[in-house]
mmCIF file of C-alpha atoms and ligand atoms in Angstrom:
data_model
loop_
_atom_site.group_PDB
_atom_site.id
_atom_site.type_symbol
_atom_site.label_atom_id
_atom_site.label_comp_id
_atom_site.label_asym_id
_atom_site.label_seq_id
_atom_site.Cartn_x
_atom_site.Cartn_y
_atom_site.Cartn_z
ATOM 1 C CA MET N 1 18.978 76.261 -119.485
ATOM 2 C CA ILE N 2 15.872 78.266 -119.760
ATOM 3 C CA GLN N 3 13.552 77.778 -116.712
ATOM 4 C CA ARG N 4 9.847 77.267 -117.282
ATOM 5 C CA ILE N 5 7.164 78.830 -115.192
ATOM 6 C CA LEU N 6 3.538 77.941 -115.095
ATOM 7 C CA ILE N 7 1.204 80.811 -114.353
ATOM 8 C CA VAL N 8 -2.157 79.881 -113.097
ATOM 9 C CA GLU N 9 -4.441 82.955 -113.081
ATOM 10 C CA ASP N 10 -7.991 83.530 -114.223
ATOM 11 C CA ASP N 11 -7.731 87.348 -114.490
ATOM 12 C CA LEU N 12 -6.543 87.398 -118.007
ATOM 13 C CA ALA N 13 -5.061 90.976 -117.859
ATOM 14 C CA LEU N 14 -3.004 89.957 -114.843
ATOM 15 C CA GLN N 15 -2.036 86.742 -116.557
ATOM 16 C CA GLU N 16 -0.779 88.729 -119.553
ATOM 17 C CA TYR N 17 1.081 91.115 -117.336
ATOM 18 C CA LEU N 18 2.871 88.312 -115.527
ATOM 19 C CA LYS N 19 3.762 86.681 -118.766
ATOM 20 C CA ASP N 20 5.382 89.800 -120.080
ATOM 21 C CA LEU N 21 7.190 90.472 -116.886
ATOM 22 C CA LEU N 22 8.692 87.025 -116.653
ATOM 23 C CA VAL N 23 9.419 86.587 -120.379
ATOM 24 C CA ASP N 24 11.303 89.890 -120.248
ATOM 25 C CA VAL N 25 13.712 88.550 -117.635
ATOM 26 C CA GLY N 26 14.369 85.342 -119.580
ATOM 27 C CA PHE N 27 11.876 82.674 -118.349
ATOM 28 C CA ALA N 28 9.824 80.527 -120.625
ATOM 29 C CA VAL N 29 6.118 80.982 -119.548
ATOM 30 C CA ASP N 30 3.015 78.888 -119.923
ATOM 31 C CA SER N 31 -0.318 79.848 -118.526
ATOM 32 C CA ALA N 32 -3.493 78.331 -117.314
ATOM 33 C CA GLY N 33 -6.788 80.159 -116.690
ATOM 34 C CA ASP N 34 -8.460 77.767 -114.198
ATOM 35 C CA GLY N 35 -7.452 74.852 -111.880
ATOM 36 C CA ALA N 36 -8.510 72.047 -114.211
ATOM 37 C CA GLU N 37 -6.343 73.505 -117.046
ATOM 38 C CA ALA N 38 -3.462 73.789 -114.640
ATOM 39 C CA LEU N 39 -3.611 70.202 -113.731
ATOM 40 C CA ALA N 40 -3.979 69.036 -117.305
ATOM 41 C CA HIS N 41 -0.892 71.107 -118.210
ATOM 42 C CA LEU N 42 1.082 69.568 -115.312
ATOM 43 C CA LYS N 43 0.337 66.117 -116.726
ATOM 44 C CA LYS N 44 1.918 66.937 -119.977
ATOM 45 C CA SER N 45 4.947 68.887 -118.994
ATOM 46 C CA LYS N 46 6.708 69.797 -115.807
ATOM 47 C CA PRO N 47 7.423 73.498 -115.061
ATOM 48 C CA ASP N 48 10.377 74.474 -112.867
ATOM 49 C CA ILE N 49 8.009 76.540 -110.749
ATOM 50 C CA VAL N 50 4.283 77.405 -110.450
ATOM 51 C CA ILE N 51 2.809 80.794 -109.707
ATOM 52 C CA LEU N 52 -0.658 80.180 -108.435
ATOM 53 C CA ASP N 53 -3.744 82.202 -107.759
ATOM 54 C CA LEU N 54 -6.092 80.737 -105.147
ATOM 55 C CA GLY N 55 -9.461 81.948 -106.257
ATOM 56 C CA LEU N 56 -9.827 79.982 -109.537
ATOM 57 C CA PRO N 57 -12.766 78.615 -111.544
ATOM 58 C CA LYS N 58 -13.447 74.850 -111.860
ATOM 59 C CA ILE N 59 -10.736 73.618 -109.345
ATOM 60 C CA SER N 60 -9.518 75.825 -106.565
ATOM 61 C CA GLY N 61 -5.949 77.012 -106.177
ATOM 62 C CA GLU N 62 -5.912 75.190 -102.840
ATOM 63 C CA THR N 63 -6.632 71.894 -104.518
ATOM 64 C CA VAL N 64 -4.134 72.575 -107.238
ATOM 65 C CA CYS N 65 -1.423 73.274 -104.665
ATOM 66 C CA THR N 66 -2.219 70.026 -102.778
ATOM 67 C CA GLU N 67 -2.152 68.074 -105.983
ATOM 68 C CA ILE N 68 1.242 69.513 -107.110
ATOM 69 C CA LYS N 69 2.658 68.714 -103.669
ATOM 70 C CA ARG N 70 1.310 65.147 -103.643
ATOM 71 C CA LYS N 71 2.468 64.342 -107.204
ATOM 72 C CA TYR N 72 5.399 66.457 -107.920
ATOM 73 C CA LEU N 73 6.888 67.351 -104.520
ATOM 74 C CA ASN N 74 9.958 69.130 -106.066
ATOM 75 C CA ILE N 75 8.057 71.766 -108.120
ATOM 76 C CA PRO N 76 7.987 74.961 -105.943
ATOM 77 C CA VAL N 77 4.698 76.793 -105.753
ATOM 78 C CA ILE N 78 4.339 80.530 -105.054
ATOM 79 C CA ILE N 79 0.845 81.592 -104.173
ATOM 80 C CA LEU N 80 -0.233 84.998 -105.488
ATOM 81 C CA THR N 81 -3.564 86.107 -104.207
ATOM 82 C CA ALA N 82 -5.826 88.879 -102.986
ATOM 83 C CA LYS N 83 -6.505 86.844 -99.884
ATOM 84 C CA SER N 84 -3.780 88.352 -97.689
ATOM 85 C CA SER N 85 -4.520 88.233 -94.004
ATOM 86 C CA THR N 86 -2.117 86.471 -91.669
ATOM 87 C CA SER N 87 -4.397 83.445 -91.465
ATOM 88 C CA ASP N 88 -4.747 83.245 -95.246
ATOM 89 C CA ILE N 89 -0.864 83.232 -95.408
ATOM 90 C CA ILE N 90 -0.620 80.526 -92.767
ATOM 91 C CA HIS N 91 -3.252 78.483 -94.602
ATOM 92 C CA GLY N 92 -1.420 78.901 -97.803
ATOM 93 C CA LEU N 93 1.866 77.705 -96.332
ATOM 94 C CA ASN N 94 -0.052 74.811 -94.431
ATOM 95 C CA ILE N 95 -1.327 73.402 -97.846
ATOM 96 C CA GLY N 96 2.336 73.026 -98.872
ATOM 97 C CA ALA N 97 3.119 76.324 -100.856
ATOM 98 C CA ASP N 98 6.732 77.323 -100.761
ATOM 99 C CA ASP N 99 6.038 80.984 -100.730
ATOM 100 C CA TYR N 100 3.098 83.471 -100.589
ATOM 101 C CA LEU N 101 2.842 87.029 -102.129
ATOM 102 C CA PRO N 102 -0.358 89.018 -101.498
ATOM 103 C CA LYS N 103 -1.748 91.105 -104.346
ATOM 104 C CA PRO N 104 -1.112 93.902 -105.197
ATOM 105 C CA PHE N 105 2.508 92.927 -105.503
ATOM 106 C CA ASP N 106 5.710 94.449 -106.842
ATOM 107 C CA GLY N 107 6.997 92.822 -110.034
ATOM 108 C CA ASN N 108 10.521 92.916 -108.911
ATOM 109 C CA GLU N 109 9.709 91.236 -105.628
ATOM 110 C CA LEU N 110 7.922 88.487 -107.461
ATOM 111 C CA ILE N 111 11.002 87.954 -109.688
ATOM 112 C CA ALA N 112 13.296 87.879 -106.653
ATOM 113 C CA ARG N 113 11.070 85.352 -104.965
ATOM 114 C CA ILE N 114 10.940 83.057 -107.959
ATOM 115 C CA LYS N 115 14.748 83.178 -108.257
ATOM 116 C CA ALA N 116 15.208 82.388 -104.606
ATOM 117 C CA ARG N 117 12.822 79.379 -104.699
ATOM 118 C CA LEU N 118 14.382 78.088 -107.918
ATOM 119 C CA ARG N 119 17.806 78.404 -106.232
ATOM 120 C CA ASP N 120 16.565 76.390 -103.190
ATOM 121 C CA ALA N 121 15.019 73.752 -105.383
ATOM 122 C CA SER N 122 18.261 73.174 -107.502
ATOM 123 C CA ASP N 123 20.780 73.083 -104.568
ATOM 124 C CA THR N 124 22.151 69.471 -104.565
ATOM 125 C CA LYS N 125 23.639 69.794 -101.148
ATOM 126 C CA LEU N 126 21.922 71.229 -98.014
ATOM 127 C CA GLN N 127 23.793 72.147 -94.979
ATOM 128 C CA VAL N 128 22.906 73.222 -91.464
ATOM 129 C CA GLY N 129 25.872 73.541 -89.067
ATOM 130 C CA ASP N 130 27.993 70.304 -89.478
ATOM 131 C CA LEU N 131 25.025 68.427 -90.946
ATOM 132 C CA GLU N 132 25.002 67.785 -94.721
ATOM 133 C CA LEU N 133 22.375 66.243 -96.979
ATOM 134 C CA ASP N 134 23.087 65.358 -100.594
ATOM 135 C CA ARG N 135 20.019 65.123 -102.719
ATOM 136 C CA THR N 136 21.746 63.123 -105.495
ATOM 137 C CA THR N 137 23.606 60.554 -103.506
ATOM 138 C CA LEU N 138 20.961 60.604 -100.640
ATOM 139 C CA GLU N 139 23.848 60.683 -98.145
ATOM 140 C CA ILE N 140 23.554 62.286 -94.811
ATOM 141 C CA LYS N 141 26.588 63.201 -92.756
ATOM 142 C CA ARG N 142 26.913 64.876 -89.387
ATOM 143 C CA GLY N 143 30.508 65.782 -88.910
ATOM 144 C CA ARG N 144 32.401 62.643 -90.151
ATOM 145 C CA ASP N 145 29.523 60.201 -89.286
ATOM 146 C CA PHE N 146 27.116 58.921 -92.009
ATOM 147 C CA ILE N 147 23.569 58.720 -90.794
ATOM 148 C CA ASN N 148 20.995 56.200 -92.150
ATOM 149 C CA LEU N 149 17.465 57.413 -92.482
ATOM 150 C CA THR N 150 14.280 55.799 -93.714
ATOM 151 C CA PRO N 151 12.800 57.413 -96.849
ATOM 152 C CA THR N 152 10.031 59.313 -94.677
ATOM 153 C CA GLU N 153 12.873 60.599 -92.294
ATOM 154 C CA PHE N 154 14.870 61.672 -95.233
ATOM 155 C CA LYS N 155 11.879 63.649 -96.778
ATOM 156 C CA LEU N 156 11.315 65.266 -93.389
ATOM 157 C CA LEU N 157 14.960 66.233 -92.853
ATOM 158 C CA GLU N 158 15.178 67.641 -96.405
ATOM 159 C CA TYR N 159 12.066 69.738 -95.814
ATOM 160 C CA LEU N 160 13.478 71.005 -92.471
ATOM 161 C CA MET N 161 16.942 71.675 -93.916
ATOM 162 C CA SER N 162 15.681 73.560 -97.014
ATOM 163 C CA ASN N 163 13.687 75.761 -94.577
ATOM 164 C CA LYS N 164 16.629 76.461 -92.243
ATOM 165 C CA GLY N 165 15.750 79.087 -89.633
ATOM 166 C CA ARG N 166 11.985 79.073 -90.396
ATOM 167 C CA VAL N 167 9.446 77.670 -88.038
ATOM 168 C CA LEU N 168 7.426 74.893 -89.663
ATOM 169 C CA SER N 169 4.074 74.137 -88.055
ATOM 170 C CA ARG N 170 2.944 70.487 -87.432
ATOM 171 C CA GLU N 171 0.257 71.019 -90.120
ATOM 172 C CA MET N 172 2.806 72.301 -92.632
ATOM 173 C CA ILE N 173 4.982 69.295 -92.028
ATOM 174 C CA LEU N 174 2.029 66.843 -92.096
ATOM 175 C CA ASN N 175 0.716 68.278 -95.397
ATOM 176 C CA ARG N 176 4.134 68.226 -96.937
ATOM 177 C CA ILE N 177 5.267 64.666 -95.979
ATOM 178 C CA TRP N 178 2.140 62.719 -95.434
ATOM 179 C CA LEU N 179 -0.009 64.284 -97.977
ATOM 180 C CA THR N 180 -1.315 61.096 -99.461
ATOM 181 C CA SER N 181 -2.727 59.791 -96.156
ATOM 182 C CA PRO N 182 -5.589 62.016 -94.975
ATOM 183 C CA ASP N 183 -6.239 59.959 -91.833
ATOM 184 C CA ILE N 184 -2.912 60.711 -90.275
ATOM 185 C CA GLU N 185 -2.927 62.988 -87.281
ATOM 186 C CA THR N 186 -0.487 65.777 -86.313
ATOM 187 C CA ARG N 187 0.783 63.505 -83.462
ATOM 188 C CA VAL N 188 2.657 61.435 -86.079
ATOM 189 C CA VAL N 189 4.771 64.478 -86.808
ATOM 190 C CA ASP N 190 5.976 64.517 -83.173
ATOM 191 C CA VAL N 191 6.701 60.690 -83.428
ATOM 192 C CA TYR N 192 8.812 61.148 -86.558
ATOM 193 C CA MET N 193 10.561 64.220 -85.123
ATOM 194 C CA GLY N 194 11.508 62.087 -82.239
ATOM 195 C CA TYR N 195 13.140 59.439 -84.438
ATOM 196 C CA LEU N 196 14.934 62.058 -86.421
ATOM 197 C CA ARG N 197 16.330 63.940 -83.374
ATOM 198 C CA LYS N 198 17.642 60.746 -82.031
ATOM 199 C CA LYS N 199 19.442 60.029 -85.281
ATOM 200 C CA ILE N 200 20.588 63.638 -86.009
ATOM 201 C CA ASP N 201 21.139 65.302 -82.539
ATOM 202 C CA MET N 202 21.836 62.539 -80.002
ATOM 203 C CA GLY N 203 25.341 62.518 -78.813
ATOM 204 C CA HIS N 204 25.990 65.994 -80.218
ATOM 205 C CA GLU N 205 26.618 68.992 -78.066
ATOM 206 C CA LYS N 206 24.642 71.401 -80.197
ATOM 207 C CA PRO N 207 21.142 70.219 -81.279
ATOM 208 C CA LEU N 208 20.080 71.294 -84.746
ATOM 209 C CA ILE N 209 16.268 70.378 -84.535
ATOM 210 C CA HIS N 210 14.444 72.550 -82.091
ATOM 211 C CA SER N 211 10.864 72.236 -81.104
ATOM 212 C CA MET N 212 8.937 75.439 -80.575
ATOM 213 C CA ARG N 213 6.195 74.834 -78.026
ATOM 214 C CA GLY N 214 2.795 75.192 -79.550
ATOM 215 C CA PHE N 215 4.117 76.110 -82.967
ATOM 216 C CA GLY N 216 6.120 73.288 -84.531
ATOM 217 C CA TYR N 217 9.713 72.766 -85.362
ATOM 218 C CA VAL N 218 12.671 74.731 -86.600
ATOM 219 C CA MET N 219 16.142 73.625 -87.865
ATOM 220 C CA LYS N 220 18.935 75.999 -86.953
ATOM 221 C CA GLU N 221 22.465 76.068 -85.575
HETATM 222 CA CA1 CA O 1 -8.669 84.676 -109.242
#
């Protein structure tokens, strides 16, 4: 199956370059030149992945990213932008982007990142240690025991497991899981992490969910 990429970029020369680059390696490519066009496009057809510039006319890339993650949680977003300081990168990931590549970038690196994100998004089973999550049957097993989770706990665990080994800040988690509720505070992340750790780690010798003081959480063996 040919995978579709949506490129959102207002620099038309770069948009054209990206199109050629990605069509050459076998992707089907659509493009949008501003944020409004990007959102209109998403309403009509769902790409497998979005490559998103942040500095866009009409509607900013940040807003587009937030909208994608609110409405179509499973479409990965890679941010491609000239804003490349560490705080920009953290901000990009905090608004729910799956990856971030500063300009100027290497075409091969972009292709590799796209393939990696598409692979992550298509895995039906996630595994960390003896914990398994099945995205199709929605079953969760640790060793031989099935675990029952609420829908929010499930989303949270899926997010942690698909980012195995990567520290996720409270803001990243909050924006990813509770995006639709702007009033919610980061404290809710700790509360839910508490529920999840009870169900996943309690009674097991090796915990899989680790809290990183002052940073957030990481899932690892
Ligand atoms: Ca731009």
